[in-house]
Amino acid sequence: MSAASVTVLPRRTPPTILVVEGDIRIRYRVSDELRAWGFKVLEAGSAPEALTVLDAVPVDLLVLALDLPGAGGWDVVRHLRESPVPTKMIVTSGETDLPDNLGPFVRKPYQAAEIAALAAQSLNWQPPPQA
Amino acid sequence: MSTSSTHLSAEADTPLQTILVVEDEVLIRLVVAEYLRECGYRVHEAVSAEEAILILQAPEVSVDIVFSDVEMPGDMDGFWLARWVRSNMPDTQVILTSGAERSADIAGTLCEAGPLMKKPYHTQEVVDRIKQLKATAKRF
């Protein structure tokens, strides 16, 4: 079978997304939007919380605010790079110049739907039809 | 896709009740919040009383029940949050809890009174799940 003939079917089981964001006003909006798209969403308000969740629960994708207090966001990036299990990541920040090898980057301020659309694309997820 | 479409429960036009879970232990918070979502509630999560107040003050958010741990780091514990809610949002119900077992029991009671009027699974499974995750997470 040639590579060109392979069809990737959309996933049926909702992927799990961990939203790591120190600003609760951003975190709940993004999490709500992702849930509306049918994802299973976990929330962490800091790097230590994110690392605890990553140790305990399999996660398909991380939405990571790099601008957590201290060096928090980069602590999470280092943890993911050292992990034997690759985890996809969408990075957000108010900064403008970031390394381009971290994955998709969304600059703050952003619309929660931007993150949801990127996550759906990254995870090959077809959101359920609106009620 | 807007989240506004999710604000109604499956049963007719009954507004979906919203619970704010305030808990500084992330593994307890995520398991209890997930359980309450499976019971049919809309659930927001806050790490601290300070975060809880930011959500409660957001104009687009309407919280029916604040479900808060008593013990939280900092000057603002669950009792402080309960007093703040009673002073500023007297129509909002406050439920204070402490520990995984008590939180699971209260979540189970909320489920029986909630939109689906049944528990998705036994509350002992909530406690077991929290214990299992804590054992798995080396950093907890």
PDB file of C-alpha atoms in Angstrom:
ATOM      1  CA  MET A   1       0.000   0.000   0.000  1.00  0.00           C
ATOM      2  CA  SER A   2       1.441   3.347  -0.936  1.00  0.00           C
ATOM      3  CA  ALA A   3       1.470   6.173   1.590  1.00  0.00           C
ATOM      4  CA  ALA A   4      -0.764   8.232  -0.675  1.00  0.00           C
ATOM      5  CA  SER A   5      -3.613   5.737  -0.332  1.00  0.00           C
ATOM      6  CA  VAL A   6      -3.720   5.766   3.474  1.00  0.00           C
ATOM      7  CA  THR A   7      -6.817   7.448   4.910  1.00  0.00           C
ATOM      8  CA  VAL A   8      -6.701   8.625   8.504  1.00  0.00           C
ATOM      9  CA  LEU A   9     -10.146   8.297  10.051  1.00  0.00           C
ATOM     10  CA  PRO A  10     -11.279  10.819  12.669  1.00  0.00           C
ATOM     11  CA  ARG A  11     -10.957   9.662  16.271  1.00  0.00           C
ATOM     12  CA  ARG A  12     -14.061   8.529  18.126  1.00  0.00           C
ATOM     13  CA  THR A  13     -12.850   8.591  21.721  1.00  0.00           C
ATOM     14  CA  PRO A  14     -12.524  12.165  22.978  1.00  0.00           C
ATOM     15  CA  PRO A  15      -8.855  13.081  23.334  1.00  0.00           C
ATOM     16  CA  THR A  16      -7.707  14.406  26.702  1.00  0.00           C
ATOM     17  CA  ILE A  17      -6.324  17.941  26.770  1.00  0.00           C
ATOM     18  CA  LEU A  18      -4.544  19.521  29.739  1.00  0.00           C
ATOM     19  CA  VAL A  19      -4.933  23.305  29.855  1.00  0.00           C
ATOM     20  CA  VAL A  20      -2.093  24.899  31.836  1.00  0.00           C
ATOM     21  CA  GLU A  21      -2.794  28.585  32.406  1.00  0.00           C
ATOM     22  CA  GLY A  22      -2.173  30.760  35.451  1.00  0.00           C
ATOM     23  CA  ASP A  23      -4.865  33.309  34.618  1.00  0.00           C
ATOM     24  CA  ILE A  24      -8.191  31.762  35.654  1.00  0.00           C
ATOM     25  CA  ARG A  25     -10.135  34.113  33.343  1.00  0.00           C
ATOM     26  CA  ILE A  26      -8.296  32.672  30.347  1.00  0.00           C
ATOM     27  CA  ARG A  27      -8.217  29.100  31.672  1.00  0.00           C
ATOM     28  CA  TYR A  28     -11.950  28.670  32.140  1.00  0.00           C
ATOM     29  CA  ARG A  29     -12.793  30.212  28.771  1.00  0.00           C
ATOM     30  CA  VAL A  30     -10.383  27.964  26.889  1.00  0.00           C
ATOM     31  CA  SER A  31     -11.456  24.903  28.885  1.00  0.00           C
ATOM     32  CA  ASP A  32     -15.156  25.619  28.312  1.00  0.00           C
ATOM     33  CA  GLU A  33     -14.600  26.045  24.583  1.00  0.00           C
ATOM     34  CA  LEU A  34     -12.609  22.817  24.317  1.00  0.00           C
ATOM     35  CA  ARG A  35     -15.363  20.938  26.203  1.00  0.00           C
ATOM     36  CA  ALA A  36     -17.919  22.361  23.781  1.00  0.00           C
ATOM     37  CA  TRP A  37     -15.836  20.808  21.003  1.00  0.00           C
ATOM     38  CA  GLY A  38     -16.141  17.439  22.710  1.00  0.00           C
ATOM     39  CA  PHE A  39     -12.694  17.127  24.238  1.00  0.00           C
ATOM     40  CA  LYS A  40     -12.078  15.808  27.736  1.00  0.00           C
ATOM     41  CA  VAL A  41     -10.365  18.723  29.461  1.00  0.00           C
ATOM     42  CA  LEU A  42      -8.190  18.802  32.575  1.00  0.00           C
ATOM     43  CA  GLU A  43      -7.096  22.086  34.124  1.00  0.00           C
ATOM     44  CA  ALA A  44      -3.894  23.120  35.880  1.00  0.00           C
ATOM     45  CA  GLY A  45      -3.224  26.581  37.272  1.00  0.00           C
ATOM     46  CA  SER A  46       0.534  26.271  37.696  1.00  0.00           C
ATOM     47  CA  ALA A  47       3.559  24.262  36.584  1.00  0.00           C
ATOM     48  CA  PRO A  48       3.595  22.071  39.737  1.00  0.00           C
ATOM     49  CA  GLU A  49      -0.079  21.224  39.174  1.00  0.00           C
ATOM     50  CA  ALA A  50       0.633  20.424  35.510  1.00  0.00           C
ATOM     51  CA  LEU A  51       3.535  18.133  36.409  1.00  0.00           C
ATOM     52  CA  THR A  52       1.387  16.324  38.986  1.00  0.00           C
ATOM     53  CA  VAL A  53      -1.359  15.726  36.417  1.00  0.00           C
ATOM     54  CA  LEU A  54       1.129  14.637  33.741  1.00  0.00           C
ATOM     55  CA  ASP A  55       2.582  12.082  36.162  1.00  0.00           C
ATOM     56  CA  ALA A  56      -0.855  10.668  36.947  1.00  0.00           C
ATOM     57  CA  VAL A  57      -3.006  10.897  33.823  1.00  0.00           C
ATOM     58  CA  PRO A  58      -2.332  10.162  30.133  1.00  0.00           C
ATOM     59  CA  VAL A  59      -2.732  13.386  28.163  1.00  0.00           C
ATOM     60  CA  ASP A  60      -2.996  13.675  24.376  1.00  0.00           C
ATOM     61  CA  LEU A  61      -2.282  17.380  24.088  1.00  0.00           C
ATOM     62  CA  LEU A  62      -1.119  20.207  26.306  1.00  0.00           C
ATOM     63  CA  VAL A  63      -2.279  23.807  25.932  1.00  0.00           C
ATOM     64  CA  LEU A  64       0.563  25.491  27.781  1.00  0.00           C
ATOM     65  CA  ALA A  65       0.890  29.134  28.776  1.00  0.00           C
ATOM     66  CA  LEU A  66       4.615  29.764  28.812  1.00  0.00           C
ATOM     67  CA  ASP A  67       4.145  32.921  30.832  1.00  0.00           C
ATOM     68  CA  LEU A  68       3.274  31.117  34.056  1.00  0.00           C
ATOM     69  CA  PRO A  69       4.772  32.726  37.187  1.00  0.00           C
ATOM     70  CA  GLY A  70       8.539  32.196  37.444  1.00  0.00           C
ATOM     71  CA  ALA A  71      10.028  29.789  34.939  1.00  0.00           C
ATOM     72  CA  GLY A  72       6.966  27.554  35.263  1.00  0.00           C
ATOM     73  CA  GLY A  73       6.079  27.166  31.610  1.00  0.00           C
ATOM     74  CA  TRP A  74       9.621  26.200  30.676  1.00  0.00           C
ATOM     75  CA  ASP A  75       9.692  23.651  33.540  1.00  0.00           C
ATOM     76  CA  VAL A  76       6.768  21.922  31.872  1.00  0.00           C
ATOM     77  CA  VAL A  77       8.475  22.063  28.459  1.00  0.00           C
ATOM     78  CA  ARG A  78      11.612  20.442  29.945  1.00  0.00           C
ATOM     79  CA  HIS A  79       9.497  17.729  31.563  1.00  0.00           C
ATOM     80  CA  LEU A  80       7.800  16.917  28.257  1.00  0.00           C
ATOM     81  CA  ARG A  81      11.123  16.804  26.406  1.00  0.00           C
ATOM     82  CA  GLU A  82      12.527  14.344  28.965  1.00  0.00           C
ATOM     83  CA  SER A  83       9.399  12.182  28.902  1.00  0.00           C
ATOM     84  CA  PRO A  84       9.595   8.933  26.915  1.00  0.00           C
ATOM     85  CA  VAL A  85       5.981   9.456  25.855  1.00  0.00           C
ATOM     86  CA  PRO A  86       5.663  12.204  23.231  1.00  0.00           C
ATOM     87  CA  THR A  87       2.885  14.686  24.012  1.00  0.00           C
ATOM     88  CA  LYS A  88       1.597  17.246  21.542  1.00  0.00           C
ATOM     89  CA  MET A  89       1.629  20.847  22.642  1.00  0.00           C
ATOM     90  CA  ILE A  90       0.081  24.198  21.754  1.00  0.00           C
ATOM     91  CA  VAL A  91       2.021  27.059  23.305  1.00  0.00           C
ATOM     92  CA  THR A  92       0.521  30.409  24.252  1.00  0.00           C
ATOM     93  CA  SER A  93       2.242  33.525  25.555  1.00  0.00           C
ATOM     94  CA  GLY A  94       2.103  37.283  25.595  1.00  0.00           C
ATOM     95  CA  GLU A  95       5.712  37.307  24.360  1.00  0.00           C
ATOM     96  CA  THR A  96       6.403  37.776  20.679  1.00  0.00           C
ATOM     97  CA  ASP A  97       9.766  36.096  20.140  1.00  0.00           C
ATOM     98  CA  LEU A  98       9.743  32.443  21.061  1.00  0.00           C
ATOM     99  CA  PRO A  99      11.711  29.470  19.742  1.00  0.00           C
ATOM    100  CA  ASP A 100       9.885  27.992  16.780  1.00  0.00           C
ATOM    101  CA  ASN A 101      10.495  24.356  17.761  1.00  0.00           C
ATOM    102  CA  LEU A 102       7.873  24.177  20.513  1.00  0.00           C
ATOM    103  CA  GLY A 103       4.850  23.428  18.352  1.00  0.00           C
ATOM    104  CA  PRO A 104       1.976  25.659  17.293  1.00  0.00           C
ATOM    105  CA  PHE A 105       2.169  29.064  18.977  1.00  0.00           C
ATOM    106  CA  VAL A 106      -0.770  31.374  19.702  1.00  0.00           C
ATOM    107  CA  ARG A 107      -0.022  34.865  20.927  1.00  0.00           C
ATOM    108  CA  LYS A 108      -2.155  36.371  23.705  1.00  0.00           C
ATOM    109  CA  PRO A 109      -4.715  37.797  23.600  1.00  0.00           C
ATOM    110  CA  TYR A 110      -6.498  35.146  21.551  1.00  0.00           C
ATOM    111  CA  GLN A 111      -9.979  33.752  21.012  1.00  0.00           C
ATOM    112  CA  ALA A 112     -10.623  30.403  22.716  1.00  0.00           C
ATOM    113  CA  ALA A 113     -11.987  29.067  19.417  1.00  0.00           C
ATOM    114  CA  GLU A 114      -8.510  29.505  17.865  1.00  0.00           C
ATOM    115  CA  ILE A 115      -7.092  27.065  20.393  1.00  0.00           C
ATOM    116  CA  ALA A 116      -9.966  24.617  19.910  1.00  0.00           C
ATOM    117  CA  ALA A 117      -9.554  24.640  16.120  1.00  0.00           C
ATOM    118  CA  LEU A 118      -5.803  24.050  16.407  1.00  0.00           C
ATOM    119  CA  ALA A 119      -6.361  21.237  18.901  1.00  0.00           C
ATOM    120  CA  ALA A 120      -8.941  19.570  16.638  1.00  0.00           C
ATOM    121  CA  GLN A 121      -6.527  19.762  13.716  1.00  0.00           C
ATOM    122  CA  SER A 122      -3.594  18.475  15.744  1.00  0.00           C
ATOM    123  CA  LEU A 123      -5.573  15.541  17.192  1.00  0.00           C
ATOM    124  CA  ASN A 124      -7.579  14.715  14.059  1.00  0.00           C
ATOM    125  CA  TRP A 125     -10.766  15.350  16.030  1.00  0.00           C
ATOM    126  CA  GLN A 126     -14.143  15.970  14.467  1.00  0.00           C
ATOM    127  CA  PRO A 127     -16.222  18.064  16.891  1.00  0.00           C
ATOM    128  CA  PRO A 128     -19.777  16.823  17.477  1.00  0.00           C
ATOM    129  CA  PRO A 129     -22.547  18.744  15.708  1.00  0.00           C
ATOM    130  CA  GLN A 130     -23.948  21.632  17.716  1.00  0.00           C
ATOM    131  CA  ALA A 131     -27.071  20.903  19.730  1.00  0.00           C
TER     132      ALA A 131
ATOM    133  CA  MET B   1     -18.306  26.892  18.002  1.00  0.00           C
ATOM    134  CA  SER B   2     -19.663  28.812  20.931  1.00  0.00           C
ATOM    135  CA  THR B   3     -19.973  27.410  24.428  1.00  0.00           C
ATOM    136  CA  SER B   4     -23.329  29.117  24.822  1.00  0.00           C
ATOM    137  CA  SER B   5     -25.007  26.155  23.137  1.00  0.00           C
ATOM    138  CA  THR B   6     -23.943  23.935  26.038  1.00  0.00           C
ATOM    139  CA  HIS B   7     -25.740  25.932  28.679  1.00  0.00           C
ATOM    140  CA  LEU B   8     -28.960  23.979  28.378  1.00  0.00           C
ATOM    141  CA  SER B   9     -29.408  20.481  29.662  1.00  0.00           C
ATOM    142  CA  ALA B  10     -30.828  17.722  27.537  1.00  0.00           C
ATOM    143  CA  GLU B  11     -34.095  17.931  29.432  1.00  0.00           C
ATOM    144  CA  ALA B  12     -36.247  20.567  27.733  1.00  0.00           C
ATOM    145  CA  ASP B  13     -35.151  24.135  28.401  1.00  0.00           C
ATOM    146  CA  THR B  14     -33.997  23.615  31.967  1.00  0.00           C
ATOM    147  CA  PRO B  15     -30.958  25.825  32.562  1.00  0.00           C
ATOM    148  CA  LEU B  16     -27.902  23.776  33.355  1.00  0.00           C
ATOM    149  CA  GLN B  17     -26.819  24.352  36.949  1.00  0.00           C
ATOM    150  CA  THR B  18     -23.272  25.580  37.343  1.00  0.00           C
ATOM    151  CA  ILE B  19     -20.976  24.466  40.142  1.00  0.00           C
ATOM    152  CA  LEU B  20     -17.672  26.127  41.005  1.00  0.00           C
ATOM    153  CA  VAL B  21     -15.269  23.595  42.530  1.00  0.00           C
ATOM    154  CA  VAL B  22     -12.602  25.318  44.646  1.00  0.00           C
ATOM    155  CA  GLU B  23      -9.824  22.935  45.650  1.00  0.00           C
ATOM    156  CA  ASP B  24      -6.068  23.425  45.833  1.00  0.00           C
ATOM    157  CA  GLU B  25      -5.236  19.700  45.487  1.00  0.00           C
ATOM    158  CA  VAL B  26      -5.297  19.249  41.733  1.00  0.00           C
ATOM    159  CA  LEU B  27      -6.006  15.508  41.653  1.00  0.00           C
ATOM    160  CA  ILE B  28      -8.978  15.803  44.019  1.00  0.00           C
ATOM    161  CA  ARG B  29     -10.244  18.789  42.023  1.00  0.00           C
ATOM    162  CA  LEU B  30     -10.047  17.136  38.631  1.00  0.00           C
ATOM    163  CA  VAL B  31     -11.717  13.883  39.744  1.00  0.00           C
ATOM    164  CA  VAL B  32     -14.557  15.615  41.630  1.00  0.00           C
ATOM    165  CA  ALA B  33     -15.096  18.112  38.792  1.00  0.00           C
ATOM    166  CA  GLU B  34     -15.210  15.325  36.216  1.00  0.00           C
ATOM    167  CA  TYR B  35     -17.684  13.355  38.331  1.00  0.00           C
ATOM    168  CA  LEU B  36     -19.990  16.367  38.636  1.00  0.00           C
ATOM    169  CA  ARG B  37     -19.805  16.940  34.857  1.00  0.00           C
ATOM    170  CA  GLU B  38     -20.850  13.345  34.298  1.00  0.00           C
ATOM    171  CA  CYS B  39     -23.804  14.077  36.593  1.00  0.00           C
ATOM    172  CA  GLY B  40     -24.889  16.748  34.117  1.00  0.00           C
ATOM    173  CA  TYR B  41     -23.628  19.905  35.773  1.00  0.00           C
ATOM    174  CA  ARG B  42     -21.600  22.636  34.156  1.00  0.00           C
ATOM    175  CA  VAL B  43     -18.445  22.887  36.279  1.00  0.00           C
ATOM    176  CA  HIS B  44     -15.781  25.546  36.667  1.00  0.00           C
ATOM    177  CA  GLU B  45     -12.597  24.911  38.616  1.00  0.00           C
ATOM    178  CA  ALA B  46     -10.623  27.264  40.852  1.00  0.00           C
ATOM    179  CA  VAL B  47      -7.344  26.613  42.618  1.00  0.00           C
ATOM    180  CA  SER B  48      -7.892  29.136  45.407  1.00  0.00           C
ATOM    181  CA  ALA B  49     -10.404  31.506  46.946  1.00  0.00           C
ATOM    182  CA  GLU B  50      -8.794  34.353  44.986  1.00  0.00           C
ATOM    183  CA  GLU B  51      -9.413  32.514  41.706  1.00  0.00           C
ATOM    184  CA  ALA B  52     -12.937  31.646  42.814  1.00  0.00           C
ATOM    185  CA  ILE B  53     -13.777  35.303  43.321  1.00  0.00           C
ATOM    186  CA  LEU B  54     -12.417  36.188  39.863  1.00  0.00           C
ATOM    187  CA  ILE B  55     -14.772  33.610  38.314  1.00  0.00           C
ATOM    188  CA  LEU B  56     -17.720  34.670  40.483  1.00  0.00           C
ATOM    189  CA  GLN B  57     -17.201  38.294  39.411  1.00  0.00           C
ATOM    190  CA  ALA B  58     -16.964  37.475  35.697  1.00  0.00           C
ATOM    191  CA  PRO B  59     -20.058  39.010  34.097  1.00  0.00           C
ATOM    192  CA  GLU B  60     -20.585  36.092  31.701  1.00  0.00           C
ATOM    193  CA  VAL B  61     -20.517  33.463  34.459  1.00  0.00           C
ATOM    194  CA  SER B  62     -23.434  32.595  36.727  1.00  0.00           C
ATOM    195  CA  VAL B  63     -22.590  30.144  39.497  1.00  0.00           C
ATOM    196  CA  ASP B  64     -25.377  28.361  41.403  1.00  0.00           C
ATOM    197  CA  ILE B  65     -23.260  26.391  43.865  1.00  0.00           C
ATOM    198  CA  VAL B  66     -19.772  27.018  45.260  1.00  0.00           C
ATOM    199  CA  PHE B  67     -18.260  23.688  46.323  1.00  0.00           C
ATOM    200  CA  SER B  68     -15.131  24.602  48.280  1.00  0.00           C
ATOM    201  CA  ASP B  69     -12.485  22.887  50.311  1.00  0.00           C
ATOM    202  CA  VAL B  70     -12.172  24.378  53.783  1.00  0.00           C
ATOM    203  CA  GLU B  71      -8.401  24.251  53.987  1.00  0.00           C
ATOM    204  CA  MET B  72      -6.545  26.218  51.365  1.00  0.00           C
ATOM    205  CA  PRO B  73      -3.145  27.913  51.469  1.00  0.00           C
ATOM    206  CA  GLY B  74      -2.949  31.630  52.126  1.00  0.00           C
ATOM    207  CA  ASP B  75      -5.115  33.941  54.169  1.00  0.00           C
ATOM    208  CA  MET B  76      -8.318  33.126  52.296  1.00  0.00           C
ATOM    209  CA  ASP B  77      -9.600  29.679  53.238  1.00  0.00           C
ATOM    210  CA  GLY B  78     -12.983  28.098  52.559  1.00  0.00           C
ATOM    211  CA  PHE B  79     -14.647  29.827  55.510  1.00  0.00           C
ATOM    212  CA  TRP B  80     -13.400  33.190  54.238  1.00  0.00           C
ATOM    213  CA  LEU B  81     -14.761  32.397  50.757  1.00  0.00           C
ATOM    214  CA  ALA B  82     -18.128  31.307  52.200  1.00  0.00           C
ATOM    215  CA  ARG B  83     -18.444  34.609  54.075  1.00  0.00           C
ATOM    216  CA  TRP B  84     -17.540  36.526  50.911  1.00  0.00           C
ATOM    217  CA  VAL B  85     -20.157  34.682  48.851  1.00  0.00           C
ATOM    218  CA  ARG B  86     -22.871  35.135  51.486  1.00  0.00           C
ATOM    219  CA  SER B  87     -22.123  38.868  51.647  1.00  0.00           C
ATOM    220  CA  ASN B  88     -21.808  39.491  47.944  1.00  0.00           C
ATOM    221  CA  MET B  89     -23.885  36.769  46.266  1.00  0.00           C
ATOM    222  CA  PRO B  90     -26.558  35.686  48.739  1.00  0.00           C
ATOM    223  CA  ASP B  91     -28.426  33.663  46.086  1.00  0.00           C
ATOM    224  CA  THR B  92     -25.418  31.406  45.543  1.00  0.00           C
ATOM    225  CA  GLN B  93     -25.329  28.239  47.642  1.00  0.00           C
ATOM    226  CA  VAL B  94     -22.049  27.396  49.402  1.00  0.00           C
ATOM    227  CA  ILE B  95     -21.020  23.867  50.331  1.00  0.00           C
ATOM    228  CA  LEU B  96     -17.827  23.467  52.344  1.00  0.00           C
ATOM    229  CA  THR B  97     -15.940  20.202  52.322  1.00  0.00           C
ATOM    230  CA  SER B  98     -12.646  18.698  53.422  1.00  0.00           C
ATOM    231  CA  GLY B  99     -10.743  15.717  52.056  1.00  0.00           C
ATOM    232  CA  ALA B 100     -11.413  13.262  49.258  1.00  0.00           C
ATOM    233  CA  GLU B 101     -13.974  11.098  51.086  1.00  0.00           C
ATOM    234  CA  ARG B 102     -16.162  13.998  52.223  1.00  0.00           C
ATOM    235  CA  SER B 103     -15.918  15.667  48.787  1.00  0.00           C
ATOM    236  CA  ALA B 104     -16.993  12.452  47.069  1.00  0.00           C
ATOM    237  CA  ASP B 105     -19.948  12.030  49.440  1.00  0.00           C
ATOM    238  CA  ILE B 106     -21.157  15.573  48.817  1.00  0.00           C
ATOM    239  CA  ALA B 107     -20.639  15.202  45.054  1.00  0.00           C
ATOM    240  CA  GLY B 108     -22.772  12.060  45.176  1.00  0.00           C
ATOM    241  CA  THR B 109     -25.550  13.911  46.975  1.00  0.00           C
ATOM    242  CA  LEU B 110     -25.382  16.721  44.403  1.00  0.00           C
ATOM    243  CA  CYS B 111     -25.653  14.140  41.630  1.00  0.00           C
ATOM    244  CA  GLU B 112     -28.841  12.695  43.058  1.00  0.00           C
ATOM    245  CA  ALA B 113     -30.324  16.199  43.159  1.00  0.00           C
ATOM    246  CA  GLY B 114     -28.877  17.207  39.792  1.00  0.00           C
ATOM    247  CA  PRO B 115     -30.097  17.318  36.197  1.00  0.00           C
ATOM    248  CA  LEU B 116     -29.665  13.594  35.547  1.00  0.00           C
ATOM    249  CA  MET B 117     -30.905  12.660  39.046  1.00  0.00           C
ATOM    250  CA  LYS B 118     -28.529   9.726  39.336  1.00  0.00           C
ATOM    251  CA  LYS B 119     -24.896   9.009  40.092  1.00  0.00           C
ATOM    252  CA  PRO B 120     -22.799   7.957  37.091  1.00  0.00           C
ATOM    253  CA  TYR B 121     -20.901   5.626  39.404  1.00  0.00           C
ATOM    254  CA  HIS B 122     -20.538   4.979  43.129  1.00  0.00           C
ATOM    255  CA  THR B 123     -18.803   7.689  45.107  1.00  0.00           C
ATOM    256  CA  GLN B 124     -16.365   5.140  46.555  1.00  0.00           C
ATOM    257  CA  GLU B 125     -14.999   4.902  43.019  1.00  0.00           C
ATOM    258  CA  VAL B 126     -14.298   8.651  43.166  1.00  0.00           C
ATOM    259  CA  VAL B 127     -12.246   8.144  46.312  1.00  0.00           C
ATOM    260  CA  ASP B 128     -10.467   5.123  44.826  1.00  0.00           C
ATOM    261  CA  ARG B 129      -9.668   7.082  41.665  1.00  0.00           C
ATOM    262  CA  ILE B 130      -8.168   9.942  43.676  1.00  0.00           C
ATOM    263  CA  LYS B 131      -6.062   7.504  45.727  1.00  0.00           C
ATOM    264  CA  GLN B 132      -4.921   5.733  42.569  1.00  0.00           C
ATOM    265  CA  LEU B 133      -3.876   9.000  40.886  1.00  0.00           C
ATOM    266  CA  LYS B 134      -2.085  10.199  44.024  1.00  0.00           C
ATOM    267  CA  ALA B 135      -0.141   6.956  44.138  1.00  0.00           C
ATOM    268  CA  THR B 136       0.784   7.306  40.470  1.00  0.00           C
ATOM    269  CA  ALA B 137       1.851  10.946  40.707  1.00  0.00           C
ATOM    270  CA  LYS B 138       5.232  10.890  42.373  1.00  0.00           C
ATOM    271  CA  ARG B 139       5.203  14.609  43.023  1.00  0.00           C
ATOM    272  CA  PHE B 140       1.907  14.794  44.903  1.00  0.00           C
TER     273      PHE B 140
END
